[in-house]
Amino acid sequence: DAGITQSPRHKVTETGTPVTLRCHQTENHRYMYWYRQDPGHGLRLIHYSYGVKDTDKGEVSDGYSVSRSKTEDFLLTLESATSSQTSVYFCAIRGTSGTYEQYFGPGTRLTVT
Amino acid sequence: QKEVEQNSGPLSVPEGAIASLNCTYSDRGSQSFFWYRQYSGKSPELIMSIYSNGDKEDGRFTAQLNKASQYVSLLIRDSQPSDSATYLCAVFMEYGNKLVFGAGTILRVKS
């Protein structure tokens, strides 16, 4: 499972509240990613990180911010949650074999009411 | 045109048959291709990777790549009910340094 954990695994929150999702990895991977998965859209990249304090935007970054203060943790923050951010969120890491494969965490199901 | 396209399915095959899943991509410069399997309520699991034109076999799975046609496929031989899942095609896009996923094909294997 590539040593990836996500917390919380499930969360229900109200519109307008801030939410932070955590991704933790134990194998010192440089690249980490946040995706959301919605029916009909597949997996869409929100933000990614290529090292401590090095992050960049993906295709659906509006309304989200990220931080990576240490190698093992990559945080995704919804500053003011909206109903359109109801989704399943997956964290992923890039493998270390020199290729571009990614391995996923178990996911967080977020519901914004 | 979407960057990575898959038929959403569902693709239904009888147990023991060959399931054929297809994917096309837009970036002619892409060099790395992956197939993921995702069971309902679970995270995607990498099952195959392919980088060169031709076939790559791993157990009951065969990935096929044709870069000239910008086409990648996954064959599952002797399909089992446990193969029922959504299969995601992913292509590493050199220009954006990102892995782009298709929306997935639902496979149903009927016993």
GROMACS .gro file of C-alpha atoms in nm:
model
  224
    1ASP     CA    1   0.000   0.000   0.000
    2ALA     CA    2   0.309   0.224  -0.036
    3GLY     CA    3   0.278   0.329   0.329
    4ILE     CA    4   0.021   0.603   0.266
    5THR     CA    5  -0.245   0.697   0.517
    6GLN     CA    6  -0.513   0.963   0.495
    7SER     CA    7  -0.708   1.127   0.772
    8PRO     CA    8  -0.988   1.162   0.834
    9ARG     CA    9  -1.137   0.882   0.624
   10HIS     CA   10  -1.483   1.034   0.637
   11LYS     CA   11  -1.597   1.385   0.719
   12VAL     CA   12  -1.921   1.576   0.707
   13THR     CA   13  -1.893   1.952   0.735
   14GLU     CA   14  -2.106   2.259   0.678
   15THR     CA   15  -2.077   2.509   0.398
   16GLY     CA   16  -1.835   2.788   0.483
   17THR     CA   17  -1.626   2.599   0.735
   18PRO     CA   18  -1.255   2.532   0.685
   19VAL     CA   19  -1.145   2.172   0.637
   20THR     CA   20  -0.798   2.018   0.635
   21LEU     CA   21  -0.722   1.673   0.501
   22ARG     CA   22  -0.395   1.503   0.584
   23CYS     CA   23  -0.183   1.265   0.380
   24HIS     CA   24   0.102   1.086   0.553
   25GLN     CA   25   0.367   0.866   0.392
   26THR     CA   26   0.644   0.668   0.555
   27GLU     CA   27   0.880   0.598   0.263
   28ASN     CA   28   1.039   0.936   0.197
   29HIS     CA   29   0.880   0.990  -0.146
   30ARG     CA   30   0.957   1.325  -0.303
   31TYR     CA   31   0.640   1.369  -0.508
   32MET     CA   32   0.295   1.378  -0.350
   33TYR     CA   33  -0.041   1.454  -0.510
   34TRP     CA   34  -0.397   1.540  -0.417
   35TYR     CA   35  -0.682   1.431  -0.647
   36ARG     CA   36  -1.057   1.445  -0.628
   37GLN     CA   37  -1.278   1.183  -0.786
   38ASP     CA   38  -1.631   1.255  -0.898
   39PRO     CA   39  -1.872   1.049  -1.111
   40GLY     CA   40  -1.825   1.127  -1.478
   41HIS     CA   41  -1.501   1.317  -1.422
   42GLY     CA   42  -1.259   1.053  -1.310
   43LEU     CA   43  -0.955   1.157  -1.112
   44ARG     CA   44  -0.862   1.524  -1.134
   45LEU     CA   45  -0.543   1.673  -0.997
   46ILE     CA   46  -0.586   1.947  -0.737
   47HIS     CA   47  -0.230   2.024  -0.626
   48TYR     CA   48   0.097   1.843  -0.609
   49SER     CA   49   0.428   1.874  -0.428
   50TYR     CA   50   0.778   1.799  -0.552
   51GLY     CA   51   0.955   1.857  -0.221
   52VAL     CA   52   0.929   2.025   0.115
   53LYS     CA   53   0.768   2.367   0.066
   54ASP     CA   54   0.756   2.307  -0.314
   55THR     CA   55   0.402   2.286  -0.448
   56ASP     CA   56   0.217   2.359  -0.770
   57LYS     CA   57  -0.139   2.378  -0.894
   58GLY     CA   58  -0.329   2.113  -1.082
   59GLU     CA   59  -0.632   2.147  -1.307
   60VAL     CA   60  -0.892   2.204  -1.031
   61SER     CA   61  -0.703   2.407  -0.770
   62ASP     CA   62  -0.956   2.689  -0.713
   63GLY     CA   63  -1.081   2.684  -0.353
   64TYR     CA   64  -0.797   2.463  -0.232
   65SER     CA   65  -0.458   2.527  -0.078
   66VAL     CA   66  -0.181   2.289   0.024
   67SER     CA   67   0.120   2.281   0.249
   68ARG     CA   68   0.416   2.053   0.290
   69SER     CA   69   0.637   2.144   0.583
   70LYS     CA   70   0.800   1.801   0.608
   71THR     CA   71   0.856   1.518   0.363
   72GLU     CA   72   0.605   1.280   0.514
   73ASP     CA   73   0.301   1.507   0.535
   74PHE     CA   74   0.101   1.682   0.262
   75LEU     CA   75  -0.201   1.880   0.378
   76LEU     CA   76  -0.499   1.986   0.167
   77THR     CA   77  -0.709   2.275   0.300
   78LEU     CA   78  -1.049   2.389   0.188
   79GLU     CA   79  -1.054   2.745   0.321
   80SER     CA   80  -1.433   2.777   0.306
   81ALA     CA   81  -1.600   2.454   0.203
   82THR     CA   82  -1.874   2.458  -0.062
   83SER     CA   83  -2.119   2.188  -0.167
   84SER     CA   84  -1.932   2.153  -0.498
   85GLN     CA   85  -1.635   2.025  -0.299
   86THR     CA   86  -1.828   1.720  -0.186
   87SER     CA   87  -1.614   1.442  -0.328
   88VAL     CA   88  -1.374   1.160  -0.257
   89TYR     CA   89  -1.020   1.288  -0.212
   90PHE     CA   90  -0.718   1.071  -0.283
   91CYS     CA   91  -0.358   1.132  -0.198
   92ALA     CA   92  -0.090   0.968  -0.411
   93ILE     CA   93   0.285   0.937  -0.420
   94ARG     CA   94   0.515   0.886  -0.716
   95GLY     CA   95   0.718   0.570  -0.711
   96THR     CA   96   1.095   0.583  -0.680
   97SER     CA   97   1.184   0.353  -0.968
   98GLY     CA   98   1.253   0.641  -1.206
   99THR     CA   99   0.922   0.604  -1.385
  100TYR     CA  100   0.604   0.800  -1.331
  101GLU     CA  101   0.370   0.550  -1.169
  102GLN     CA  102   0.165   0.670  -0.875
  103TYR     CA  103   0.033   0.484  -0.573
  104PHE     CA  104  -0.278   0.591  -0.391
  105GLY     CA  105  -0.386   0.624  -0.033
  106PRO     CA  106  -0.721   0.488   0.089
  107GLY     CA  107  -0.912   0.812   0.027
  108THR     CA  108  -1.123   1.056   0.228
  109ARG     CA  109  -1.494   1.090   0.164
  110LEU     CA  110  -1.594   1.451   0.227
  111THR     CA  111  -1.952   1.570   0.239
  112VAL     CA  112  -2.029   1.942   0.255
  113THR     CA  113  -2.387   2.013   0.363
  114GLN     CA  114  -1.087   1.635  -2.725
  115LYS     CA  115  -1.013   1.488  -2.385
  116GLU     CA  116  -0.650   1.412  -2.310
  117VAL     CA  117  -0.726   1.049  -2.223
  118GLU     CA  118  -1.045   0.881  -2.342
  119GLN     CA  119  -1.204   0.553  -2.243
  120ASN     CA  120  -1.540   0.397  -2.315
  121SER     CA  121  -1.731   0.424  -1.988
  122GLY     CA  122  -1.903   0.088  -2.037
  123PRO     CA  123  -2.022  -0.114  -1.868
  124LEU     CA  124  -1.842  -0.389  -2.053
  125SER     CA  125  -2.001  -0.722  -1.971
  126VAL     CA  126  -1.820  -1.049  -2.039
  127PRO     CA  127  -1.891  -1.406  -1.929
  128GLU     CA  128  -1.660  -1.580  -1.687
  129GLY     CA  129  -1.362  -1.731  -1.865
  130ALA     CA  130  -1.377  -1.492  -2.161
  131ILE     CA  131  -1.124  -1.229  -2.265
  132ALA     CA  132  -1.206  -0.873  -2.162
  133SER     CA  133  -1.064  -0.600  -2.384
  134LEU     CA  134  -1.037  -0.246  -2.249
  135ASN     CA  135  -0.928   0.041  -2.469
  136CYS     CA  136  -0.784   0.388  -2.423
  137THR     CA  137  -0.675   0.668  -2.656
  138TYR     CA  138  -0.464   0.971  -2.568
  139SER     CA  139  -0.391   1.308  -2.722
  140ASP     CA  140  -0.025   1.382  -2.641
  141ARG     CA  141   0.186   1.225  -2.913
  142GLY     CA  142   0.498   1.275  -2.699
  143SER     CA  143   0.375   1.057  -2.412
  144GLN     CA  144   0.607   0.772  -2.315
  145SER     CA  145   0.456   0.619  -2.000
  146PHE     CA  146   0.121   0.444  -1.971
  147PHE     CA  147  -0.054   0.278  -1.681
  148TRP     CA  148  -0.362   0.074  -1.601
  149TYR     CA  149  -0.528   0.094  -1.262
  150ARG     CA  150  -0.804  -0.120  -1.118
  151GLN     CA  151  -1.054   0.035  -0.878
  152TYR     CA  152  -1.307  -0.164  -0.682
  153SER     CA  153  -1.618   0.017  -0.565
  154GLY     CA  154  -1.542   0.228  -0.259
  155LYS     CA  155  -1.168   0.161  -0.280
  156SER     CA  156  -0.865   0.348  -0.411
  157PRO     CA  157  -0.707   0.287  -0.753
  158GLU     CA  158  -0.451   0.008  -0.763
  159LEU     CA  159  -0.173  -0.002  -1.023
  160ILE     CA  160  -0.187  -0.329  -1.218
  161MET     CA  161   0.015  -0.267  -1.534
  162SER     CA  162   0.264  -0.021  -1.678
  163ILE     CA  163   0.394  -0.009  -2.035
  164TYR     CA  164   0.652   0.212  -2.199
  165SER     CA  165   0.736   0.053  -2.537
  166ASN     CA  166   0.530  -0.034  -2.840
  167GLY     CA  167   0.398  -0.389  -2.839
  168ASP     CA  168   0.267  -0.621  -2.573
  169LYS     CA  169   0.356  -0.666  -2.208
  170GLU     CA  170   0.220  -0.966  -2.023
  171ASP     CA  171   0.180  -1.018  -1.649
  172GLY     CA  172  -0.020  -1.323  -1.550
  173ARG     CA  173  -0.370  -1.295  -1.696
  174PHE     CA  174  -0.312  -0.931  -1.792
  175THR     CA  175  -0.164  -0.806  -2.119
  176ALA     CA  176  -0.109  -0.438  -2.193
  177GLN     CA  177  -0.075  -0.333  -2.555
  178LEU     CA  178   0.070  -0.004  -2.677
  179ASN     CA  179   0.064   0.155  -3.022
  180LYS     CA  180   0.221   0.500  -3.006
  181ALA     CA  181   0.164   0.573  -3.375
  182SER     CA  182  -0.210   0.529  -3.325
  183GLN     CA  183  -0.198   0.681  -2.974
  184TYR     CA  184  -0.375   0.378  -2.841
  185VAL     CA  185  -0.325   0.159  -2.535
  186SER     CA  186  -0.530  -0.143  -2.434
  187LEU     CA  187  -0.560  -0.396  -2.154
  188LEU     CA  188  -0.659  -0.757  -2.213
  189ILE     CA  189  -0.774  -0.974  -1.926
  190ARG     CA  190  -0.771  -1.344  -2.009
  191ASP     CA  191  -0.986  -1.602  -1.831
  192SER     CA  192  -1.193  -1.325  -1.674
  193GLN     CA  193  -1.319  -1.392  -1.322
  194PRO     CA  194  -1.604  -1.232  -1.128
  195SER     CA  195  -1.335  -1.086  -0.902
  196ASP     CA  196  -1.213  -0.884  -1.202
  197SER     CA  197  -1.536  -0.683  -1.192
  198ALA     CA  198  -1.421  -0.328  -1.124
  199THR     CA  199  -1.355   0.006  -1.291
  200TYR     CA  200  -1.035   0.016  -1.495
  201LEU     CA  201  -0.857   0.348  -1.529
  202CYS     CA  202  -0.612   0.429  -1.804
  203ALA     CA  203  -0.345   0.684  -1.714
  204VAL     CA  204  -0.094   0.857  -1.939
  205PHE     CA  205   0.202   1.064  -1.828
  206MET     CA  206   0.190   1.390  -2.023
  207GLU     CA  207   0.542   1.520  -2.080
  208TYR     CA  208   0.434   1.877  -2.155
  209GLY     CA  209   0.259   1.921  -1.821
  210ASN     CA  210   0.470   1.681  -1.616
  211LYS     CA  211   0.146   1.519  -1.496
  212LEU     CA  212  -0.035   1.189  -1.496
  213VAL     CA  213  -0.374   1.225  -1.666
  214PHE     CA  214  -0.647   0.970  -1.603
  215GLY     CA  215  -0.932   0.860  -1.820
  216ALA     CA  216  -1.278   0.847  -1.665
  217GLY     CA  217  -1.260   0.468  -1.648
  218THR     CA  218  -1.436   0.166  -1.794
  219ILE     CA  219  -1.667  -0.043  -1.579
  220LEU     CA  220  -1.609  -0.415  -1.630
  221ARG     CA  221  -1.863  -0.675  -1.521
  222VAL     CA  222  -1.775  -1.041  -1.535
  223LYS     CA  223  -2.079  -1.264  -1.512
  224SER     CA  224  -2.057  -1.614  -1.368
   0.00000   0.00000   0.00000
